[in-house]
mmCIF file of C-alpha atoms in Angstrom:
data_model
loop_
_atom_site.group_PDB
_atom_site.id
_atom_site.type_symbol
_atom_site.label_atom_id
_atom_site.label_comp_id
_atom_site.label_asym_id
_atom_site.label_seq_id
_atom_site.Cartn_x
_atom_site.Cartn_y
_atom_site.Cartn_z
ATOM 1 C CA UNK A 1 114.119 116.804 109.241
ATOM 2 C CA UNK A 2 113.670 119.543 106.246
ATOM 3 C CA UNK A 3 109.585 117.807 105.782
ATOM 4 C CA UNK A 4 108.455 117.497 109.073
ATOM 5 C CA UNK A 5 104.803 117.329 109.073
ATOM 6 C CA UNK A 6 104.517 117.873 105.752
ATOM 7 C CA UNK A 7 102.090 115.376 103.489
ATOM 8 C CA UNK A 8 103.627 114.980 100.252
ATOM 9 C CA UNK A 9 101.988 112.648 96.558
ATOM 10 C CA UNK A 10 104.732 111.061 95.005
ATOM 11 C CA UNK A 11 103.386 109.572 91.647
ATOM 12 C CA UNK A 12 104.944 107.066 89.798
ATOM 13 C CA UNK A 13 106.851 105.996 93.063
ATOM 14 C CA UNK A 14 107.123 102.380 92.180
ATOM 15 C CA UNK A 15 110.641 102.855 90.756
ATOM 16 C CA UNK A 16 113.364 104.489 89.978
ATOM 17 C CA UNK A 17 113.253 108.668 90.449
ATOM 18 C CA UNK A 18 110.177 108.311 92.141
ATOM 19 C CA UNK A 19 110.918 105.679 94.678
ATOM 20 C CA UNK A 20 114.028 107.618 95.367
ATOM 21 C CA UNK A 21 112.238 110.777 96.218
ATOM 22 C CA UNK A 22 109.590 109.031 98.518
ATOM 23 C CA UNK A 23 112.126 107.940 99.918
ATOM 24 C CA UNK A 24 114.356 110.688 101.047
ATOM 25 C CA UNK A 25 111.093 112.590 101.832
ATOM 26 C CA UNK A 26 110.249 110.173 104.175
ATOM 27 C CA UNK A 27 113.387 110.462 105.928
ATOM 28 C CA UNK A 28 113.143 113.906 105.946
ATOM 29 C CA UNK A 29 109.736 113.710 108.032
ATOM 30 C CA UNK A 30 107.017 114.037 105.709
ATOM 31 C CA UNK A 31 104.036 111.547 105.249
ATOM 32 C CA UNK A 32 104.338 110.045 102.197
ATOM 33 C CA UNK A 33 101.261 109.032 99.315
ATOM 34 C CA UNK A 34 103.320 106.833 96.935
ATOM 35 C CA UNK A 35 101.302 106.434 93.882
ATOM 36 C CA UNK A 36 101.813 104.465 91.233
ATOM 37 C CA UNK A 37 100.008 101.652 88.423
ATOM 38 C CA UNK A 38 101.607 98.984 89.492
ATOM 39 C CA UNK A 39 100.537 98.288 93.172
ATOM 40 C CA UNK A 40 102.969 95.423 93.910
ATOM 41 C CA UNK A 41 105.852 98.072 93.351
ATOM 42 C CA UNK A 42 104.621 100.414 95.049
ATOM 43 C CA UNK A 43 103.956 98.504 98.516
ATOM 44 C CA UNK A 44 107.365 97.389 98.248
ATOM 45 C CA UNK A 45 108.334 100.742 98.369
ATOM 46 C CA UNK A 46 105.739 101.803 101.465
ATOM 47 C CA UNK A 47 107.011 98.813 103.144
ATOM 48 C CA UNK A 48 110.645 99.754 102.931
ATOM 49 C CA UNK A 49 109.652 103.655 104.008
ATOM 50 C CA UNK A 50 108.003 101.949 106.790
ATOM 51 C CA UNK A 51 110.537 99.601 107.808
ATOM 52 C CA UNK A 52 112.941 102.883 108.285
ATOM 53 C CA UNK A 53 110.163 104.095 110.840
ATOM 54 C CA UNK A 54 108.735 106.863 108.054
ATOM 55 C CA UNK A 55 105.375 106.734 107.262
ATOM 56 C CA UNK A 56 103.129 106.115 104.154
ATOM 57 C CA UNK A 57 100.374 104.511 102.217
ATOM 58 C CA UNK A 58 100.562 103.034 98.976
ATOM 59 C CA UNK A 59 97.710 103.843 96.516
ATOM 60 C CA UNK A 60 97.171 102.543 93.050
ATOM 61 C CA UNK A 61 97.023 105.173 89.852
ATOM 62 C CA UNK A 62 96.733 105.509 86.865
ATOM 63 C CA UNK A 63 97.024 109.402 86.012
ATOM 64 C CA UNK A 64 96.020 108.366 82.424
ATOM 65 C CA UNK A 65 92.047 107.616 83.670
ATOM 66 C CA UNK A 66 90.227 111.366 83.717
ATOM 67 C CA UNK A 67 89.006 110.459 87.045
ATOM 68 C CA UNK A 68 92.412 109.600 88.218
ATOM 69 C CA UNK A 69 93.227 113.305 90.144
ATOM 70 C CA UNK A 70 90.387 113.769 91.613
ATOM 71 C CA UNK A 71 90.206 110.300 93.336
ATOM 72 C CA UNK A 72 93.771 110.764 94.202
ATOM 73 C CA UNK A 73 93.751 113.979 96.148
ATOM 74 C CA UNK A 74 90.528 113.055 97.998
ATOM 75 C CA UNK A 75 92.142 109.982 98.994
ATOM 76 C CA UNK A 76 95.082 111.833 100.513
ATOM 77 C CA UNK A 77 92.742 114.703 101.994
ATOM 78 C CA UNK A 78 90.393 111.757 103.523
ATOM 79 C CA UNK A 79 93.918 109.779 105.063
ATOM 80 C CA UNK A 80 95.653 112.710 106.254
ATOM 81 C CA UNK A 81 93.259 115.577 105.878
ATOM 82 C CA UNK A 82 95.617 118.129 104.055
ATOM 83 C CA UNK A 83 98.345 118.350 101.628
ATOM 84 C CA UNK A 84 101.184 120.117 100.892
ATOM 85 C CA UNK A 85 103.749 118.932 97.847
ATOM 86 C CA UNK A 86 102.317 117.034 94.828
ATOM 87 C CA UNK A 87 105.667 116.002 92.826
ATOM 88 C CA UNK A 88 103.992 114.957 88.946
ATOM 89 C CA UNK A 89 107.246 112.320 88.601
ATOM 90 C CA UNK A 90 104.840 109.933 86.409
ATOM 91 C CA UNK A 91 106.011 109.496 83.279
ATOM 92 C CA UNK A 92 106.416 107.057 79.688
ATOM 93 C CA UNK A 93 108.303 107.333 76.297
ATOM 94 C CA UNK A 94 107.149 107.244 73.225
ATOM 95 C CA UNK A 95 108.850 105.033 70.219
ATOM 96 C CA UNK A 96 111.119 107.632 69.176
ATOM 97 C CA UNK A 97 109.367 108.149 66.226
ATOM 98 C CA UNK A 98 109.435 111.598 64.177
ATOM 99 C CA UNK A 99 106.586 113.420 63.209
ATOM 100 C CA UNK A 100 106.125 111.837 60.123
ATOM 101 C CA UNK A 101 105.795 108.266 61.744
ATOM 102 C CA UNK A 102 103.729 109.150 64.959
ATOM 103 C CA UNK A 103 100.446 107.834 65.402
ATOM 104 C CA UNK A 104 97.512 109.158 66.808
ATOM 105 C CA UNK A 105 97.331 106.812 69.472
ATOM 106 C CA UNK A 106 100.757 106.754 70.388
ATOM 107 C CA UNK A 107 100.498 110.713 70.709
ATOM 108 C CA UNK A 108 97.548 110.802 72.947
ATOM 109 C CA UNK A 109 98.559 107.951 75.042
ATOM 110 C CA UNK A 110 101.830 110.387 76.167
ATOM 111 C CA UNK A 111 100.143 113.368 75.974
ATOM 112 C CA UNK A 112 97.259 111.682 78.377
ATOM 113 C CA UNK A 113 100.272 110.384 81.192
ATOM 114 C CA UNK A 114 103.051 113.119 80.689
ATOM 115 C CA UNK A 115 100.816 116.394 80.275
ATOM 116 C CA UNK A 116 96.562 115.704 80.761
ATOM 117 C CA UNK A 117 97.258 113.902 83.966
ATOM 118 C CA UNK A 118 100.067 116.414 84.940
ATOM 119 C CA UNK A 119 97.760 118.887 84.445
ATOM 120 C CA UNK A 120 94.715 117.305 86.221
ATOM 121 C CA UNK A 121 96.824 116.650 89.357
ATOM 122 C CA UNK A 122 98.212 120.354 89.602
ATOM 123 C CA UNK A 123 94.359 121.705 89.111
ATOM 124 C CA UNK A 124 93.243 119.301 92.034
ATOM 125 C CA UNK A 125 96.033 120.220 94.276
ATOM 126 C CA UNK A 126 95.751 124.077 93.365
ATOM 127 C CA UNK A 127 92.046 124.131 94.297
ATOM 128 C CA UNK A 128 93.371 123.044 97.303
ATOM 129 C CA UNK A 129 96.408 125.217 97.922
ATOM 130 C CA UNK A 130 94.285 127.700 97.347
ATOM 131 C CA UNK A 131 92.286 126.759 100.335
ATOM 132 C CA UNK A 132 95.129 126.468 102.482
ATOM 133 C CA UNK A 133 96.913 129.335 100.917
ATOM 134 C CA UNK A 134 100.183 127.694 100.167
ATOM 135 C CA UNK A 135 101.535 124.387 98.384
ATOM 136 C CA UNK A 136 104.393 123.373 96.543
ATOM 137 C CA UNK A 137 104.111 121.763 92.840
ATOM 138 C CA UNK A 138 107.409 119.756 91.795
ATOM 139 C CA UNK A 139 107.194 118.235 87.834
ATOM 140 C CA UNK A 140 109.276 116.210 87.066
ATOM 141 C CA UNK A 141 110.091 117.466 83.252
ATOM 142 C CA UNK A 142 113.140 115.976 81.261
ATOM 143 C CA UNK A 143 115.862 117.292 79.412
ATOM 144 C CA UNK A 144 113.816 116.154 76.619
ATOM 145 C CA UNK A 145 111.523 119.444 77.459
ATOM 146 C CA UNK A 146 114.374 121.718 76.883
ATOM 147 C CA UNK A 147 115.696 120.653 73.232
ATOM 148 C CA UNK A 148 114.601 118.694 70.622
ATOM 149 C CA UNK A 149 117.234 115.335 70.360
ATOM 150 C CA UNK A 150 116.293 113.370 73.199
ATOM 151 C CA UNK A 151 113.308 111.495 72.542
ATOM 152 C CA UNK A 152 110.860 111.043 69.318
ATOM 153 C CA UNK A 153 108.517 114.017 68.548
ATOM 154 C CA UNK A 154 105.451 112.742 71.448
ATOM 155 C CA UNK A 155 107.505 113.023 74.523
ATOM 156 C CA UNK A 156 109.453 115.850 73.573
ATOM 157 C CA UNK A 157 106.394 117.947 72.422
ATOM 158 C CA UNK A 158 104.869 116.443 76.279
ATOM 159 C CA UNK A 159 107.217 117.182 77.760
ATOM 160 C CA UNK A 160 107.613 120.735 76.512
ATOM 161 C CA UNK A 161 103.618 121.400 77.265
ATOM 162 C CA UNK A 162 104.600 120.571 80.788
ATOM 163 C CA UNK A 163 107.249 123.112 81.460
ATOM 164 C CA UNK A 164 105.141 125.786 79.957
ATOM 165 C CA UNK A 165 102.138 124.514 82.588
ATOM 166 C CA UNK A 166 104.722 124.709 85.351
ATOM 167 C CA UNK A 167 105.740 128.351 84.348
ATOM 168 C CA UNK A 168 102.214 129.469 83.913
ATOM 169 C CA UNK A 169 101.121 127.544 87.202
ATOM 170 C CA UNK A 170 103.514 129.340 89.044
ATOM 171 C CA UNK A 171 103.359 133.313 87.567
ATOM 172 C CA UNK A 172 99.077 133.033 88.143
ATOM 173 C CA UNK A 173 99.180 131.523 91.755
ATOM 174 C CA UNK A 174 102.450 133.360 92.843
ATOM 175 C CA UNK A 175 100.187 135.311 95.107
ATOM 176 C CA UNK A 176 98.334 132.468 96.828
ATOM 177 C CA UNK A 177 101.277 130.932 98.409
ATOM 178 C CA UNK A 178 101.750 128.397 95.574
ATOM 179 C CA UNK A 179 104.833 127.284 94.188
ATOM 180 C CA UNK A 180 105.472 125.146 90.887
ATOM 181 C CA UNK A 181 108.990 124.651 89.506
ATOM 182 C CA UNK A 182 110.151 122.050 87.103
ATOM 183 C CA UNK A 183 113.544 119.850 87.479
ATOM 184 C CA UNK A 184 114.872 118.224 83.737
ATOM 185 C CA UNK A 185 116.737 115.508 84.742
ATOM 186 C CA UNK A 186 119.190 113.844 82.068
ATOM 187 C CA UNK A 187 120.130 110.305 81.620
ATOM 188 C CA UNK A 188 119.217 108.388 84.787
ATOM 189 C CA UNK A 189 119.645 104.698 85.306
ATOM 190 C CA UNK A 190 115.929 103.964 86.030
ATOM 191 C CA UNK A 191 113.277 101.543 83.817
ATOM 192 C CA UNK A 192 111.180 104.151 81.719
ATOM 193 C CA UNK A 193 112.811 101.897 79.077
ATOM 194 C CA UNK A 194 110.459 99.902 79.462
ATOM 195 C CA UNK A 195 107.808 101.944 78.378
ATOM 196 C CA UNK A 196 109.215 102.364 75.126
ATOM 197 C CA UNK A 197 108.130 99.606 72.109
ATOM 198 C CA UNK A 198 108.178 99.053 68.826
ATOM 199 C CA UNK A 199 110.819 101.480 68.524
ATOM 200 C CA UNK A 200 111.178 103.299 65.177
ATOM 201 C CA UNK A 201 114.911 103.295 63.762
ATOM 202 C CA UNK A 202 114.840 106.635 62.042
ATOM 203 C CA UNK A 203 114.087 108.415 64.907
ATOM 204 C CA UNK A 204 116.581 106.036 67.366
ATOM 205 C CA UNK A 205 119.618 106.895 65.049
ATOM 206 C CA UNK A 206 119.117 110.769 64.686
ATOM 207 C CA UNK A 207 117.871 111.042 69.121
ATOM 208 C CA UNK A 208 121.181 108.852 69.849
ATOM 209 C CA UNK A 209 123.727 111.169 67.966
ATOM 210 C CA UNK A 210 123.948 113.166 71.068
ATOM 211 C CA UNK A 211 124.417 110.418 73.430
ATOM 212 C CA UNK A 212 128.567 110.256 72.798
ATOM 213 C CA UNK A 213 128.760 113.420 74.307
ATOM 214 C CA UNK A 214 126.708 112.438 77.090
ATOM 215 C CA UNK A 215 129.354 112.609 80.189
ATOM 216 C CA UNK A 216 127.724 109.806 82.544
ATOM 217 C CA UNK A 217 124.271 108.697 83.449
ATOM 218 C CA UNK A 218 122.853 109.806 87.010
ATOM 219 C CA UNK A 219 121.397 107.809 89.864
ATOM 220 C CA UNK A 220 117.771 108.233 91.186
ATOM 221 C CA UNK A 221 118.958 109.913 93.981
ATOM 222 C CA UNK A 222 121.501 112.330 92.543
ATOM 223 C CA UNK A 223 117.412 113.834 91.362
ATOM 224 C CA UNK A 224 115.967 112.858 94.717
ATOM 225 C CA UNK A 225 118.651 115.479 96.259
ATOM 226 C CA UNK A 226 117.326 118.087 94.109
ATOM 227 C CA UNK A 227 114.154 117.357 94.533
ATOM 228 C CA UNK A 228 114.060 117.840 98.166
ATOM 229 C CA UNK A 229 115.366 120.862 98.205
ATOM 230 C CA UNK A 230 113.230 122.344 95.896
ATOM 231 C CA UNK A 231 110.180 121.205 97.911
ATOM 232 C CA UNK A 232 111.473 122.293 101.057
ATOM 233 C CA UNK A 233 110.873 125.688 102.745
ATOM 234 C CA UNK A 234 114.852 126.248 101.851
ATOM 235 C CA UNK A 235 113.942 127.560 98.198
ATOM 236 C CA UNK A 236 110.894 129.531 98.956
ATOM 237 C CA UNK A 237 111.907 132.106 96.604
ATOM 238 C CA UNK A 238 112.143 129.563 94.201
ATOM 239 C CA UNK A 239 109.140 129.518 91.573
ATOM 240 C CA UNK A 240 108.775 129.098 87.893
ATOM 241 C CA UNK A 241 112.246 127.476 87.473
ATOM 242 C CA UNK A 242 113.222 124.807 85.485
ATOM 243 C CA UNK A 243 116.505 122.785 87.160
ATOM 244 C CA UNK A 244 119.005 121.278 84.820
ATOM 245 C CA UNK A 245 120.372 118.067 86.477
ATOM 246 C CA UNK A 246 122.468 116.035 83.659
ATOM 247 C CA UNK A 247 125.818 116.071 84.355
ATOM 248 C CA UNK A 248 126.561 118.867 81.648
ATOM 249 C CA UNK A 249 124.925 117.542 79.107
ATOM 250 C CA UNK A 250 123.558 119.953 77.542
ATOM 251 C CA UNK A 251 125.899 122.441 78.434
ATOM 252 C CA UNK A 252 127.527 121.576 74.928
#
C-alpha cells in the first residue's frame, strides 16, 4: 500500500490513462478525486474504485473554465481536508494542422485544456503545498512535448509549454517540499481520438511518417505503473524529470 493515506486529483479520469491511474492509486491506499467533464464516465469509474473497497468521489470539470482550479481544490480540501498529489492527466488534440492552417480558436481552445488549466491547477495546489510544506505534481506531458512529429503545431507547442512549467515548478519550490515531474507517454490505446476533428491532411501525412517506426502502442496501465511510482515516496529524489514511456520510440 505505496499511497496509504494519501489524497490524490486525478483529472481527466473518465478514461483511458486517467482511469487507469485512479485506479491503481486506489489500490495502493490513497483517496481518490476523479475529475473529469463527462460525469457519467467518471462515476463509472468511482463506482468500480469503490466496488474494490478503495475510496473516492467523482467530481465534474472542466479545467478549460478559469474558475475551474480553484473550485476543484476547495472541493477536495472541503471533502477530505488536505491534499497531497495533483496528477494534470487532462488532455485534447488539436487537428493536426501546421502553423500555416491553425486557427485562433483551435489554438486557444488547447492551449486553455493542455497548458492554462495545467497551470491553474499546479498554482492552486502549490499555494497549498506550500502550506503543508510538501506535495507532489505529476503532468501528464506527451511525447509530442519532446519533438516536433507527433501532433499538428497546437498540441505540440502545449504540450511543450507544459514541460517547461513542470521544470520551472519544480527548480522554484524544490525547497518547500514540492515535487513536479513530467511523464511523455507514447502511443497508448486510449480515446483522445476523439478529441480530434476536422482533421487537416497536410499535417496528418507529414505527423504519420514516423508512425512505421513506431514499435507497438502501450496500455493505460503500462503509464499507470509509472505513474505511481513517481508519486510515491519511492522517487523522492525525483524532481524536474521528464519520463519517456513509448516503447523506444523515439529512441530512433
Amino acid at each position: 500500500m505505496r499511497l496509504t493515506g494519501k489524497t490524490i486529483i486525478v483529472t481527466g479520469a473518465g478514461s483511458g490513462m486517467g482511469e487507469a491511474m485512479a485506479k491503481l492509486f486506489a489500490q495502493e491506499g490513497a483517496r481518490i478525486v476523479a475529475a473529469d467533464i463527462r460525469l457519467e464516465t467518471v462515476e463509472r469509474v468511482v463506482s468500480d474504485i469503490k466496488a474494490a473497497g478503495g475510496e473516492a468521489i467523482a467530481v465534474v470539470s472542466d479545467i478549460a473554465n478559469p474558475s475551474a482550479a480553484r473550485e476543484l481544490i476547495k472541493q477536495i480540501i472541503d471533502a477530505y481536508g488536505k491534499l497531497d498529489v495533483l496528477v494534470n492527466n487532462a488532455g485534447i488534440m488539436d487537428g493536426m494542422e501546421g502553423v500555416e492552417d491553425i486557427s485562433d480558436e483551435r489554438w486557444d481552445h488547447v492551449f486553455a485544456v493542455n497548458t492554462t488549466g495545467t497551470m491553474r491547477l499546479m498554482r492552486e495546489a502549490v499555494k497549498h503545498f506550500k502550506k503543508v510544506k510538501g506535495g507532489v505534481i505529476l503532468n501528464n506531458i506527451s511525447i509530442g512535448g519532446l519533438n516536433g512529429a507527433r501532433a499538428g503545431a497546437a498540441y505540440t507547442a502545449s504540450k511543450h509549454a507544459v514541460i517547461g512549467l513542470t521544470k520551472n515548478t519544480a527548480f522554484f519550490y524544490a525547497g518547500e517540499g514540492i515535487r513536479c515531474n513530467g511523464i511523455a507517454p507514447g502511443a497508448v490505446e486510449t480515446n483522445i481520438g476523439q478529441s480530434m476533428t476536422n482533421l487537416n491532411e497536410f499535417g496528418m501525412g507529414r505527423a504519420m511518417l514516423g508512425m512505421g517506426l513506431n514499435p507497438r502502442t502501450g496500455q493505460p496501465d503500462e503509464i499507470a505503473k509509472l505513474a505511481l511510482f513517481l508519486v510515491s515516496d519511492e522517487a523522492s529524489f525525483i524532481n524536474g524529470a521528464i519520463v519517456v514511456a513509448d516503447g523506444g520510440w523515439s529512441a530512433y
